[in-house]
Structures are given as structure tokens and as C-alpha cells.
PDB file of C-alpha atoms in Angstrom:
ATOM      1  CA  MET A   1      26.384  -6.117  12.919  1.00 54.00           C
ATOM      2  CA  LYS A   2      26.035  -3.296  15.405  1.00 65.00           C
ATOM      3  CA  LEU A   3      24.675   0.295  14.306  1.00 66.00           C
ATOM      4  CA  HIS A   4      27.144   1.933  16.460  1.00 68.00           C
ATOM      5  CA  GLN A   5      29.889   0.567  14.138  1.00 71.00           C
ATOM      6  CA  LEU A   6      28.417   2.290  11.315  1.00 76.00           C
ATOM      7  CA  ASP A   7      29.117   5.930  10.457  1.00 78.00           C
ATOM      8  CA  LEU A   8      25.426   7.235  10.167  1.00 78.00           C
ATOM      9  CA  ASN A   9      26.526   9.924   7.234  1.00 83.00           C
ATOM     10  CA  LEU A  10      27.040   6.633   5.042  1.00 89.00           C
ATOM     11  CA  LEU A  11      23.486   6.289   5.269  1.00 89.00           C
ATOM     12  CA  LEU A  12      22.793   9.481   3.485  1.00 89.00           C
ATOM     13  CA  ALA A  13      25.349   8.768   0.986  1.00 91.00           C
ATOM     14  CA  PHE A  14      23.662   5.116   0.408  1.00 91.00           C
ATOM     15  CA  ASP A  15      20.377   6.703   0.030  1.00 90.00           C
ATOM     16  CA  ALA A  16      21.795   9.208  -2.543  1.00 89.00           C
ATOM     17  CA  LEU A  17      23.674   6.328  -4.587  1.00 92.00           C
ATOM     18  CA  MET A  18      20.353   4.219  -4.487  1.00 90.00           C
ATOM     19  CA  THR A  19      18.281   7.037  -5.925  1.00 87.00           C
ATOM     20  CA  GLN A  20      20.677   8.379  -8.365  1.00 88.00           C
ATOM     21  CA  ARG A  21      22.283   5.102  -9.473  1.00 90.00           C
ATOM     22  CA  ASN A  22      25.269   7.111 -10.344  1.00 90.00           C
ATOM     23  CA  VAL A  23      28.422   8.192  -8.164  1.00 91.00           C
ATOM     24  CA  THR A  24      29.041  11.554  -9.557  1.00 91.00           C
ATOM     25  CA  ARG A  25      25.219  12.701  -9.408  1.00 88.00           C
ATOM     26  CA  ALA A  26      24.972  10.891  -6.019  1.00 89.00           C
ATOM     27  CA  ALA A  27      28.342  13.337  -4.764  1.00 89.00           C
ATOM     28  CA  GLN A  28      26.408  16.148  -6.013  1.00 87.00           C
ATOM     29  CA  GLN A  29      23.193  15.296  -4.093  1.00 83.00           C
ATOM     30  CA  CYS A  30      25.337  15.160  -0.838  1.00 85.00           C
ATOM     31  CA  PHE A  31      27.461  18.063  -1.635  1.00 81.00           C
ATOM     32  CA  ILE A  32      30.740  16.007  -1.585  1.00 86.00           C
ATOM     33  CA  SER A  33      33.432  15.289  -4.227  1.00 88.00           C
ATOM     34  CA  GLN A  34      32.936  11.940  -6.502  1.00 90.00           C
ATOM     35  CA  PRO A  35      36.151  10.553  -4.870  1.00 90.00           C
ATOM     36  CA  ALA A  36      34.744  10.998  -1.385  1.00 89.00           C
ATOM     37  CA  MET A  37      31.192   9.187  -2.747  1.00 91.00           C
ATOM     38  CA  SER A  38      33.224   6.260  -4.182  1.00 92.00           C
ATOM     39  CA  HIS A  39      35.552   6.109  -0.744  1.00 92.00           C
ATOM     40  CA  ALA A  40      31.948   5.821   0.959  1.00 91.00           C
ATOM     41  CA  LEU A  41      30.219   3.366  -1.663  1.00 93.00           C
ATOM     42  CA  ASN A  42      33.623   1.277  -0.578  1.00 93.00           C
ATOM     43  CA  ARG A  43      32.715   1.361   3.161  1.00 92.00           C
ATOM     44  CA  LEU A  44      29.239   0.460   2.828  1.00 92.00           C
ATOM     45  CA  ARG A  45      30.046  -2.522   0.806  1.00 92.00           C
ATOM     46  CA  GLN A  46      32.473  -3.458   3.521  1.00 91.00           C
ATOM     47  CA  PHE A  47      29.976  -2.965   6.212  1.00 90.00           C
ATOM     48  CA  PHE A  48      26.995  -5.043   4.538  1.00 89.00           C
ATOM     49  CA  GLU A  49      29.205  -7.586   3.060  1.00 90.00           C
ATOM     50  CA  ASP A  50      27.443  -6.997  -0.283  1.00 92.00           C
ATOM     51  CA  PRO A  51      28.327  -5.365  -3.442  1.00 93.00           C
ATOM     52  CA  LEU A  52      25.235  -2.975  -3.115  1.00 93.00           C
ATOM     53  CA  LEU A  53      25.460  -1.550  -6.840  1.00 92.00           C
ATOM     54  CA  VAL A  54      27.082  -3.132  -9.627  1.00 92.00           C
ATOM     55  CA  ARG A  55      28.075  -1.308 -13.051  1.00 88.00           C
ATOM     56  CA  SER A  56      26.420  -2.832 -15.742  1.00 84.00           C
ATOM     57  CA  ALA A  57      25.579  -1.310 -19.411  1.00 79.00           C
ATOM     58  CA  THR A  58      22.562   0.636 -18.322  1.00 77.00           C
ATOM     59  CA  GLY A  59      24.068   2.139 -15.113  1.00 80.00           C
ATOM     60  CA  MET A  60      24.722   1.026 -11.723  1.00 89.00           C
ATOM     61  CA  GLN A  61      22.369  -1.738 -10.650  1.00 91.00           C
ATOM     62  CA  PRO A  62      21.132  -2.315  -7.054  1.00 92.00           C
ATOM     63  CA  THR A  63      21.512  -5.838  -5.711  1.00 93.00           C
ATOM     64  CA  GLN A  64      18.706  -7.509  -3.862  1.00 92.00           C
ATOM     65  CA  ARG A  65      20.207  -6.690  -0.397  1.00 92.00           C
ATOM     66  CA  ALA A  66      20.772  -3.042  -1.538  1.00 91.00           C
ATOM     67  CA  LEU A  67      16.825  -2.984  -2.151  1.00 91.00           C
ATOM     68  CA  SER A  68      15.741  -4.314   0.721  1.00 90.00           C
ATOM     69  CA  LEU A  69      18.388  -1.831   2.993  1.00 90.00           C
ATOM     70  CA  HIS A  70      16.931   0.986   0.848  1.00 90.00           C
ATOM     71  CA  GLN A  71      13.202   0.589   1.925  1.00 86.00           C
ATOM     72  CA  ALA A  72      14.431   0.885   5.580  1.00 86.00           C
ATOM     73  CA  VAL A  73      16.922   3.505   5.627  1.00 88.00           C
ATOM     74  CA  ARG A  74      14.588   5.826   3.285  1.00 85.00           C
ATOM     75  CA  ARG A  75      11.875   5.416   6.056  1.00 83.00           C
ATOM     76  CA  ALA A  76      14.155   6.192   8.914  1.00 83.00           C
ATOM     77  CA  LEU A  77      15.581   9.072   6.924  1.00 82.00           C
ATOM     78  CA  ILE A  78      12.306  10.538   6.284  1.00 77.00           C
ATOM     79  CA  LEU A  79      11.321  10.074   9.787  1.00 77.00           C
ATOM     80  CA  LEU A  80      14.367  11.721  10.847  1.00 77.00           C
ATOM     81  CA  GLU A  81      13.999  14.743   8.435  1.00 70.00           C
ATOM     82  CA  GLN A  82      10.321  15.223   9.626  1.00 66.00           C
ATOM     83  CA  GLU A  83      11.576  15.265  13.400  1.00 66.00           C
ATOM     84  CA  LEU A  84      14.531  17.472  13.008  1.00 63.00           C
ATOM     85  CA  GLY A  85      13.277  19.925  10.155  1.00 56.00           C
ATOM     86  CA  ARG A  86       9.702  19.936  11.261  1.00 57.00           C
ATOM     87  CA  GLU A  87       7.557  22.543   9.571  1.00 55.00           C
ATOM     88  CA  GLU A  88       5.942  24.732  12.553  1.00 60.00           C
ATOM     89  CA  HIS A  89       4.188  26.589   9.938  1.00 76.00           C
ATOM     90  CA  PHE A  90       3.200  26.356   6.216  1.00 85.00           C
ATOM     91  CA  LYS A  91       3.072  29.589   4.669  1.00 91.00           C
ATOM     92  CA  PRO A  92       1.487  29.240   1.567  1.00 93.00           C
ATOM     93  CA  ALA A  93       1.532  32.990   0.324  1.00 94.00           C
ATOM     94  CA  THR A  94       5.128  32.971   0.048  1.00 93.00           C
ATOM     95  CA  SER A  95       5.840  28.843  -0.372  1.00 92.00           C
ATOM     96  CA  ARG A  96       8.015  27.853  -3.422  1.00 92.00           C
ATOM     97  CA  ARG A  97       6.758  24.280  -2.840  1.00 92.00           C
ATOM     98  CA  ARG A  98       6.323  21.583  -5.746  1.00 93.00           C
ATOM     99  CA  PHE A  99       3.160  19.345  -4.874  1.00 95.00           C
ATOM    100  CA  VAL A 100       3.330  16.041  -6.863  1.00 95.00           C
ATOM    101  CA  ILE A 101      -0.701  14.311  -7.280  1.00 96.00           C
ATOM    102  CA  SER A 102      -1.102  10.937  -8.977  1.00 94.00           C
ATOM    103  CA  THR A 103      -4.530  10.873 -10.388  1.00 91.00           C
ATOM    104  CA  THR A 104      -6.851  10.061 -13.247  1.00 86.00           C
ATOM    105  CA  ASP A 105      -8.341  12.473 -16.263  1.00 85.00           C
ATOM    106  CA  TYR A 106     -11.538  12.745 -13.685  1.00 85.00           C
ATOM    107  CA  VAL A 107      -9.517  14.904 -11.452  1.00 88.00           C
ATOM    108  CA  GLU A 108      -7.506  16.816 -14.031  1.00 88.00           C
ATOM    109  CA  CYS A 109     -10.883  17.488 -15.651  1.00 86.00           C
ATOM    110  CA  VAL A 110     -12.806  18.559 -12.307  1.00 88.00           C
ATOM    111  CA  LEU A 111     -10.774  19.468  -9.808  1.00 91.00           C
ATOM    112  CA  ILE A 112      -7.210  20.729 -10.938  1.00 91.00           C
ATOM    113  CA  PRO A 113      -8.574  23.707 -12.588  1.00 92.00           C
ATOM    114  CA  PRO A 114     -10.501  25.518  -9.578  1.00 94.00           C
ATOM    115  CA  LEU A 115      -7.312  24.368  -7.493  1.00 95.00           C
ATOM    116  CA  ILE A 116      -4.944  26.156  -9.596  1.00 95.00           C
ATOM    117  CA  ASN A 117      -7.367  29.197  -9.842  1.00 95.00           C
ATOM    118  CA  ARG A 118      -7.554  29.079  -5.904  1.00 95.00           C
ATOM    119  CA  LEU A 119      -3.486  29.195  -5.849  1.00 96.00           C
ATOM    120  CA  LYS A 120      -3.475  32.214  -7.963  1.00 95.00           C
ATOM    121  CA  THR A 121      -4.685  33.951  -4.604  1.00 94.00           C
ATOM    122  CA  LEU A 122      -3.565  31.572  -1.597  1.00 95.00           C
ATOM    123  CA  ALA A 123      -0.248  30.353  -3.129  1.00 96.00           C
ATOM    124  CA  PRO A 124       1.005  31.981  -6.265  1.00 96.00           C
ATOM    125  CA  GLY A 125       4.548  30.607  -5.726  1.00 95.00           C
ATOM    126  CA  VAL A 126       3.140  26.862  -5.299  1.00 95.00           C
ATOM    127  CA  HIS A 127       3.659  24.305  -8.285  1.00 95.00           C
ATOM    128  CA  ILE A 128       1.197  21.696  -9.005  1.00 95.00           C
ATOM    129  CA  GLU A 129       2.680  18.515 -11.206  1.00 94.00           C
ATOM    130  CA  ILE A 130       0.223  15.717 -12.153  1.00 93.00           C
ATOM    131  CA  GLU A 131       1.303  12.171 -12.632  1.00 91.00           C
ATOM    132  CA  ILE A 132      -1.213  10.066 -14.367  1.00 85.00           C
ATOM    133  CA  LEU A 133      -2.223   7.012 -11.910  1.00 85.00           C
ATOM    134  CA  ARG A 134      -1.577   3.803 -12.948  1.00 79.00           C
ATOM    135  CA  ASP A 135      -3.095   0.280 -12.128  1.00 74.00           C
ATOM    136  CA  GLN A 136      -1.028   0.122  -8.817  1.00 79.00           C
ATOM    137  CA  LEU A 137      -0.965   2.612  -6.112  1.00 85.00           C
ATOM    138  CA  PRO A 138       2.703   4.173  -5.948  1.00 87.00           C
ATOM    139  CA  GLU A 139       3.504   2.940  -2.553  1.00 85.00           C
ATOM    140  CA  ALA A 140       7.155   3.625  -2.785  1.00 82.00           C
ATOM    141  CA  ALA A 141       6.822   7.165  -4.120  1.00 86.00           C
ATOM    142  CA  LEU A 142       4.152   7.950  -1.312  1.00 88.00           C
ATOM    143  CA  ALA A 143       6.536   6.861   1.117  1.00 84.00           C
ATOM    144  CA  ASN A 144       9.825   8.691   0.115  1.00 81.00           C
ATOM    145  CA  GLY A 145       7.721  11.856  -0.813  1.00 85.00           C
ATOM    146  CA  GLU A 146       8.104  11.580  -4.992  1.00 88.00           C
ATOM    147  CA  VAL A 147       4.340  11.627  -4.965  1.00 92.00           C
ATOM    148  CA  ASP A 148       2.630  13.685  -2.332  1.00 94.00           C
ATOM    149  CA  LEU A 149      -1.081  12.577  -2.897  1.00 96.00           C
ATOM    150  CA  VAL A 150      -2.989  10.061  -4.645  1.00 94.00           C
ATOM    151  CA  LEU A 151      -6.555  10.907  -6.146  1.00 93.00           C
ATOM    152  CA  GLY A 152      -8.528   8.206  -7.645  1.00 87.00           C
ATOM    153  CA  PHE A 153     -11.917   6.355  -7.502  1.00 84.00           C
ATOM    154  CA  ASP A 154     -12.324   3.441  -5.351  1.00 78.00           C
ATOM    155  CA  GLU A 155     -13.208   1.102  -8.131  1.00 71.00           C
ATOM    156  CA  TYR A 156      -9.839   1.363 -10.021  1.00 71.00           C
ATOM    157  CA  MET A 157      -7.706   0.892  -6.793  1.00 76.00           C
ATOM    158  CA  LYS A 158      -7.601  -0.772  -3.794  1.00 81.00           C
ATOM    159  CA  VAL A 159      -6.014   1.116  -0.850  1.00 85.00           C
ATOM    160  CA  PRO A 160      -3.838  -0.905   1.714  1.00 84.00           C
ATOM    161  CA  PRO A 161      -4.405  -0.578   5.237  1.00 84.00           C
ATOM    162  CA  SER A 162      -0.675   0.681   5.631  1.00 83.00           C
ATOM    163  CA  LEU A 163      -1.893   3.867   4.041  1.00 88.00           C
ATOM    164  CA  CYS A 164      -4.202   6.987   5.022  1.00 91.00           C
ATOM    165  CA  SER A 165      -7.300   7.346   2.986  1.00 92.00           C
ATOM    166  CA  GLU A 166     -10.204   9.408   2.968  1.00 92.00           C
ATOM    167  CA  THR A 167     -13.392   9.222   0.971  1.00 90.00           C
ATOM    168  CA  TRP A 168     -14.379  12.907  -0.556  1.00 89.00           C
ATOM    169  CA  LEU A 169     -16.660  12.762  -3.096  1.00 87.00           C
ATOM    170  CA  THR A 170     -19.546  10.430  -4.270  1.00 88.00           C
ATOM    171  CA  GLU A 171     -20.455  10.756  -7.970  1.00 87.00           C
ATOM    172  CA  PRO A 172     -23.589   9.386  -9.345  1.00 91.00           C
ATOM    173  CA  LEU A 173     -23.062   8.069 -12.794  1.00 92.00           C
ATOM    174  CA  ALA A 174     -24.703   9.763 -15.935  1.00 92.00           C
ATOM    175  CA  GLY A 175     -24.527   8.832 -19.649  1.00 94.00           C
ATOM    176  CA  ILE A 176     -23.638  11.153 -22.472  1.00 94.00           C
ATOM    177  CA  VAL A 177     -25.049  10.496 -26.423  1.00 93.00           C
ATOM    178  CA  ALA A 178     -24.796  12.586 -29.578  1.00 94.00           C
ATOM    179  CA  ALA A 179     -26.985  15.968 -29.393  1.00 92.00           C
ATOM    180  CA  ASP A 180     -29.120  14.458 -32.565  1.00 90.00           C
ATOM    181  CA  HIS A 181     -29.220  10.824 -31.333  1.00 92.00           C
ATOM    182  CA  SER A 182     -32.805   9.899 -32.220  1.00 84.00           C
ATOM    183  CA  GLU A 183     -33.371   7.094 -30.435  1.00 86.00           C
ATOM    184  CA  VAL A 184     -32.724   8.247 -26.703  1.00 87.00           C
ATOM    185  CA  GLY A 185     -34.674  10.984 -24.634  1.00 89.00           C
ATOM    186  CA  GLU A 186     -33.800  12.637 -21.496  1.00 89.00           C
ATOM    187  CA  ALA A 187     -33.180   9.578 -19.711  1.00 90.00           C
ATOM    188  CA  LEU A 188     -32.549   5.586 -20.360  1.00 90.00           C
ATOM    189  CA  SER A 189     -34.519   2.779 -19.603  1.00 90.00           C
ATOM    190  CA  LEU A 190     -32.348  -0.381 -18.287  1.00 92.00           C
ATOM    191  CA  ALA A 191     -33.353  -2.182 -21.575  1.00 91.00           C
ATOM    192  CA  GLN A 192     -31.656   0.722 -23.631  1.00 91.00           C
ATOM    193  CA  LEU A 193     -28.687   0.700 -21.183  1.00 92.00           C
ATOM    194  CA  THR A 194     -27.969  -2.757 -22.323  1.00 91.00           C
ATOM    195  CA  THR A 195     -28.904  -2.481 -25.885  1.00 92.00           C
ATOM    196  CA  LEU A 196     -27.213   0.628 -26.754  1.00 94.00           C
ATOM    197  CA  PRO A 197     -23.583   0.267 -27.904  1.00 94.00           C
ATOM    198  CA  HIS A 198     -21.002   1.297 -25.202  1.00 95.00           C
ATOM    199  CA  VAL A 199     -17.748   3.332 -25.540  1.00 93.00           C
ATOM    200  CA  PHE A 200     -16.135   2.190 -22.300  1.00 90.00           C
ATOM    201  CA  HIS A 201     -13.704   4.916 -20.589  1.00 86.00           C
ATOM    202  CA  SER A 202     -11.131   2.988 -18.878  1.00 79.00           C
ATOM    203  CA  PRO A 203      -8.405   5.305 -17.537  1.00 71.00           C
ATOM    204  CA  LEU A 204      -6.240   2.149 -16.299  1.00 67.00           C
ATOM    205  CA  GLY A 205      -6.778  -0.341 -18.929  1.00 66.00           C
ATOM    206  CA  THR A 206      -9.248  -2.347 -16.803  1.00 70.00           C
ATOM    207  CA  ARG A 207     -12.209  -4.290 -18.576  1.00 74.00           C
ATOM    208  CA  GLU A 208     -15.208  -3.782 -16.511  1.00 77.00           C
ATOM    209  CA  ALA A 209     -16.284  -0.941 -13.872  1.00 83.00           C
ATOM    210  CA  SER A 210     -18.969  -1.158 -11.048  1.00 84.00           C
ATOM    211  CA  ILE A 211     -21.899  -0.669 -13.646  1.00 89.00           C
ATOM    212  CA  ASP A 212     -20.699  -4.040 -15.097  1.00 88.00           C
ATOM    213  CA  THR A 213     -20.581  -5.912 -11.845  1.00 87.00           C
ATOM    214  CA  TRP A 214     -24.732  -4.091 -11.140  1.00 90.00           C
ATOM    215  CA  LEU A 215     -25.421  -5.435 -14.080  1.00 90.00           C
ATOM    216  CA  ALA A 216     -24.393  -9.145 -13.891  1.00 91.00           C
ATOM    217  CA  GLU A 217     -26.322  -9.214 -10.627  1.00 90.00           C
ATOM    218  CA  GLN A 218     -29.432  -8.372 -12.697  1.00 86.00           C
ATOM    219  CA  GLU A 219     -28.093 -11.199 -14.914  1.00 91.00           C
ATOM    220  CA  LEU A 220     -27.740  -8.347 -17.365  1.00 92.00           C
ATOM    221  CA  LYS A 221     -24.871  -7.133 -19.781  1.00 92.00           C
ATOM    222  CA  ARG A 222     -24.085  -3.938 -21.659  1.00 91.00           C
ATOM    223  CA  GLN A 223     -22.749  -4.120 -25.312  1.00 91.00           C
ATOM    224  CA  ILE A 224     -19.057  -2.563 -25.100  1.00 91.00           C
ATOM    225  CA  SER A 225     -17.820  -2.072 -28.553  1.00 90.00           C
ATOM    226  CA  VAL A 226     -15.050   0.503 -27.986  1.00 89.00           C
ATOM    227  CA  ASN A 227     -12.603   1.018 -25.250  1.00 89.00           C
ATOM    228  CA  SER A 228     -10.796   4.206 -24.561  1.00 86.00           C
ATOM    229  CA  GLN A 229      -8.187   5.439 -21.952  1.00 81.00           C
ATOM    230  CA  SER A 230      -9.050   9.180 -22.358  1.00 84.00           C
ATOM    231  CA  TYR A 231     -12.157  11.392 -21.597  1.00 88.00           C
ATOM    232  CA  MET A 232     -11.485  13.281 -24.957  1.00 88.00           C
ATOM    233  CA  SER A 233     -11.322  10.535 -27.749  1.00 90.00           C
ATOM    234  CA  ALA A 234     -14.164   8.872 -25.652  1.00 91.00           C
ATOM    235  CA  ALA A 235     -16.276  12.209 -26.407  1.00 92.00           C
ATOM    236  CA  ALA A 236     -15.255  12.533 -30.008  1.00 93.00           C
ATOM    237  CA  ILE A 237     -16.626   8.921 -30.582  1.00 94.00           C
ATOM    238  CA  VAL A 238     -19.667   9.307 -29.189  1.00 94.00           C
ATOM    239  CA  ALA A 239     -20.442  13.011 -30.833  1.00 93.00           C
ATOM    240  CA  GLN A 240     -20.033  11.013 -34.225  1.00 93.00           C
ATOM    241  CA  SER A 241     -21.812   7.863 -33.291  1.00 93.00           C
ATOM    242  CA  ASP A 242     -24.919   6.225 -32.015  1.00 93.00           C
ATOM    243  CA  HIS A 243     -22.964   5.008 -28.818  1.00 94.00           C
ATOM    244  CA  LEU A 244     -23.440   5.718 -25.230  1.00 94.00           C
ATOM    245  CA  LEU A 245     -20.956   6.805 -22.877  1.00 94.00           C
ATOM    246  CA  VAL A 246     -21.509   6.269 -18.940  1.00 93.00           C
ATOM    247  CA  LEU A 247     -19.350   8.223 -16.692  1.00 90.00           C
ATOM    248  CA  PRO A 248     -19.309  10.380 -13.331  1.00 90.00           C
ATOM    249  CA  SER A 249     -21.918  13.093 -13.794  1.00 91.00           C
ATOM    250  CA  LYS A 250     -19.565  16.131 -13.346  1.00 90.00           C
ATOM    251  CA  VAL A 251     -17.130  15.129 -16.065  1.00 90.00           C
ATOM    252  CA  ALA A 252     -20.487  14.475 -18.499  1.00 91.00           C
ATOM    253  CA  ALA A 253     -21.885  17.782 -17.966  1.00 91.00           C
ATOM    254  CA  LEU A 254     -18.322  19.324 -18.783  1.00 90.00           C
ATOM    255  CA  LEU A 255     -18.183  17.403 -21.875  1.00 90.00           C
ATOM    256  CA  ALA A 256     -21.677  17.861 -23.112  1.00 89.00           C
ATOM    257  CA  GLY A 257     -20.952  21.745 -22.720  1.00 88.00           C
ATOM    258  CA  ALA A 258     -17.935  21.397 -24.831  1.00 87.00           C
ATOM    259  CA  TRP A 259     -18.879  19.072 -27.548  1.00 89.00           C
ATOM    260  CA  PRO A 260     -22.082  18.243 -29.691  1.00 95.00           C
ATOM    261  CA  LEU A 261     -23.373  15.655 -26.903  1.00 94.00           C
ATOM    262  CA  ARG A 262     -26.436  15.738 -24.385  1.00 93.00           C
ATOM    263  CA  GLN A 263     -26.367  14.227 -21.111  1.00 94.00           C
ATOM    264  CA  VAL A 264     -29.048  11.749 -20.173  1.00 93.00           C
ATOM    265  CA  ALA A 265     -30.301  10.189 -17.018  1.00 92.00           C
ATOM    266  CA  LEU A 266     -29.449   6.526 -16.078  1.00 91.00           C
ATOM    267  CA  PRO A 267     -31.703   4.165 -14.202  1.00 89.00           C
ATOM    268  CA  ALA A 268     -31.513   5.188 -10.446  1.00 84.00           C
ATOM    269  CA  ASP A 269     -30.205   1.843  -9.094  1.00 85.00           C
ATOM    270  CA  LEU A 270     -26.781   2.092 -10.480  1.00 89.00           C
ATOM    271  CA  PRO A 271     -23.869   2.244  -8.196  1.00 87.00           C
ATOM    272  CA  ALA A 272     -21.960   5.707  -7.512  1.00 88.00           C
ATOM    273  CA  TYR A 273     -18.192   6.013  -8.010  1.00 85.00           C
ATOM    274  CA  HIS A 274     -16.306   7.076  -4.710  1.00 88.00           C
ATOM    275  CA  LEU A 275     -13.111   9.416  -5.124  1.00 89.00           C
ATOM    276  CA  ASN A 276     -10.678   8.797  -2.312  1.00 91.00           C
ATOM    277  CA  CYS A 277      -7.521  10.870  -1.296  1.00 94.00           C
ATOM    278  CA  VAL A 278      -4.472   8.469  -0.291  1.00 94.00           C
ATOM    279  CA  TRP A 279      -1.237   9.745   1.152  1.00 93.00           C
ATOM    280  CA  HIS A 280       1.196   7.859   3.050  1.00 90.00           C
ATOM    281  CA  PRO A 281       1.270   7.956   7.040  1.00 87.00           C
ATOM    282  CA  LEU A 282       4.969   9.146   7.373  1.00 81.00           C
ATOM    283  CA  HIS A 283       3.825  12.201   6.162  1.00 86.00           C
ATOM    284  CA  ASP A 284       0.383  12.592   7.860  1.00 86.00           C
ATOM    285  CA  ARG A 285       1.388  15.450  10.216  1.00 83.00           C
ATOM    286  CA  GLN A 286       3.841  17.529   7.433  1.00 87.00           C
ATOM    287  CA  PRO A 287       1.741  20.965   7.668  1.00 89.00           C
ATOM    288  CA  ALA A 288       2.362  21.609   3.875  1.00 92.00           C
ATOM    289  CA  LEU A 289       0.245  18.482   2.826  1.00 93.00           C
ATOM    290  CA  GLN A 290      -2.060  19.319   5.569  1.00 93.00           C
ATOM    291  CA  TRP A 291      -2.814  22.467   4.139  1.00 94.00           C
ATOM    292  CA  LEU A 292      -3.001  20.887   0.299  1.00 95.00           C
ATOM    293  CA  ARG A 293      -5.645  18.357   1.504  1.00 95.00           C
ATOM    294  CA  GLU A 294      -7.943  20.479   3.269  1.00 94.00           C
ATOM    295  CA  LEU A 295      -7.909  22.971   0.140  1.00 95.00           C
ATOM    296  CA  LEU A 296      -8.825  20.127  -2.291  1.00 94.00           C
ATOM    297  CA  ARG A 297     -11.206  18.840   0.133  1.00 92.00           C
ATOM    298  CA  SER A 298     -12.778  22.079   0.326  1.00 91.00           C
ATOM    299  CA  LEU A 299     -12.733  22.329  -3.675  1.00 89.00           C
ATOM    300  CA  MET A 300     -14.466  19.147  -3.369  1.00 81.00           C
TER     301      MET A 300
END
């Protein structure tokens, strides 16, 4: 198989077909007719000697060969787009750019509000879209540009060396209890930390956090009676019970100011959280993303 034997325009058609999984929509993406896209698919099938996309009850499904090819083709197209259409400058004041950030509810509570406020002045036409970070980093979405940045704590995600990352914030832990909790003062002892019932905030569905690892090293264990994936529901439970919620101190302060809760200090040796920003090296030098990273870093 020789590259010079392939019409490179077919790679654009292949990318559109793999993205849309529909001949008509792929044709619209490439600004060609539906018959022309069907013809391109047939030429691709002949060249690669593979069906590539097969019709099914749920739409066109890619073959394993197509999935493997698309990863390489998409990387190559991104590099070409960057070099041929490289932005010499990013002008935030007039930009209509949409940025997609994959993150947890911590960042939604703490960082996104001041970011939106800053954008009103610096870049009123810029749109921010939040996707909730799941239990795995969206590596493919970072590579193809569907996600621009990932912001999350290191204890919830392992960043592979193939991605770029920076630690932007070290966040100490704090506790919150009901405002009228009679058994807790301004600070918790280690004994209280392990005997009080806990609401465990677990945004990604994990069953333990760094505090649990630290306690295990002391041959101790906390008493978790409720798991919650939302700060709001966790705060509601704590406000109406004798439970304790351990979470990053900035969110603890926000919740204590909005609910009948109060913040309490934890034993000094507890580990802190580290908030990381992750992006793909393919987009490392893109001026728009460099600008966004600098803006977010300044807000941190």
C-alpha cells in the first residue's frame, strides 16, 4: 500500500464518515453531495480492502480496521490543520470560540463562576461548555479537539505521560457539620474523625479517597454511612444529620455560607488535594488554548 496511490482528499471524507457515522451528514460536513460521499466511501473500501463502515439497525458501524485507521488519520489531520491554519494571534475581545472543559463539580463551584465573570470583560463572545469528568480521562476527545482541557484532582485520575499536565492548586481538606451539631467544636480530633459518621462525596463513583489511604497507614478507618456524587446532596444530608463531610476547603467555605452548616478544622497531617490541568500535546501551542490556560491559572 503506497501513500502516493491514495487521493488525500479521501482522508477528509474518511474522517467525516467516522465522525458522523452517516453518509448524508458526512457529505454536509465536507460540503459535497451525498452521491459524491458514497463514491468516496467506495474508493476508500477498495483502497484499504476493508468494508470500513457497515450498515446496522443502529446506523453505520466501523470495522476494527476503520477504528485503528481513524486514530492515525485524525492525528495527521489535526497536525496539518495546526500548521496550515495556525493562529498567529488569538483575539479574545472579538472571538466567538467555544471551549469545552471536562471537570468535576469542584471546578464548577469554585473556578467557573469567576471565569465567567472575567470573560464578560475580556471575551464576551467566548462560550464555555462543561462536561462532567468520568472515571477515565477523555484522551481521544482531547486529541481530536472535542475537549480542550481537563481539570481534576489527582486522586481521581491518573495522567499518562503522553498528555501534558500541570498542578495548579494544592487544596487542604476541611470538614463541615450541621450548624447546631452539639458534639463538634471548632476542630476535630483524630478520634472524632474516625468515630463520627461520614458522608463521602465521590464525584466519579470511587469508594475511597486520599484521606482513607492516610488513615489506613495509621491503622485507622473512618465510618462512611452515605456515598454521594453531588456536593449539594451531600450538604443537604449533613445539614439535617449528625454526619461529617470532608472536602476541599474552598468548597467547604462555599457550602457553609449557603447552608445551615459550619466549617471545622481537621487534624493537621491530613493529605491535601492537588488540582491538575490536562491537555493534549497536539494542541499545546494553539494560541486560543494557551490564552485559556493562562486565564484559568491566574484565577487559581
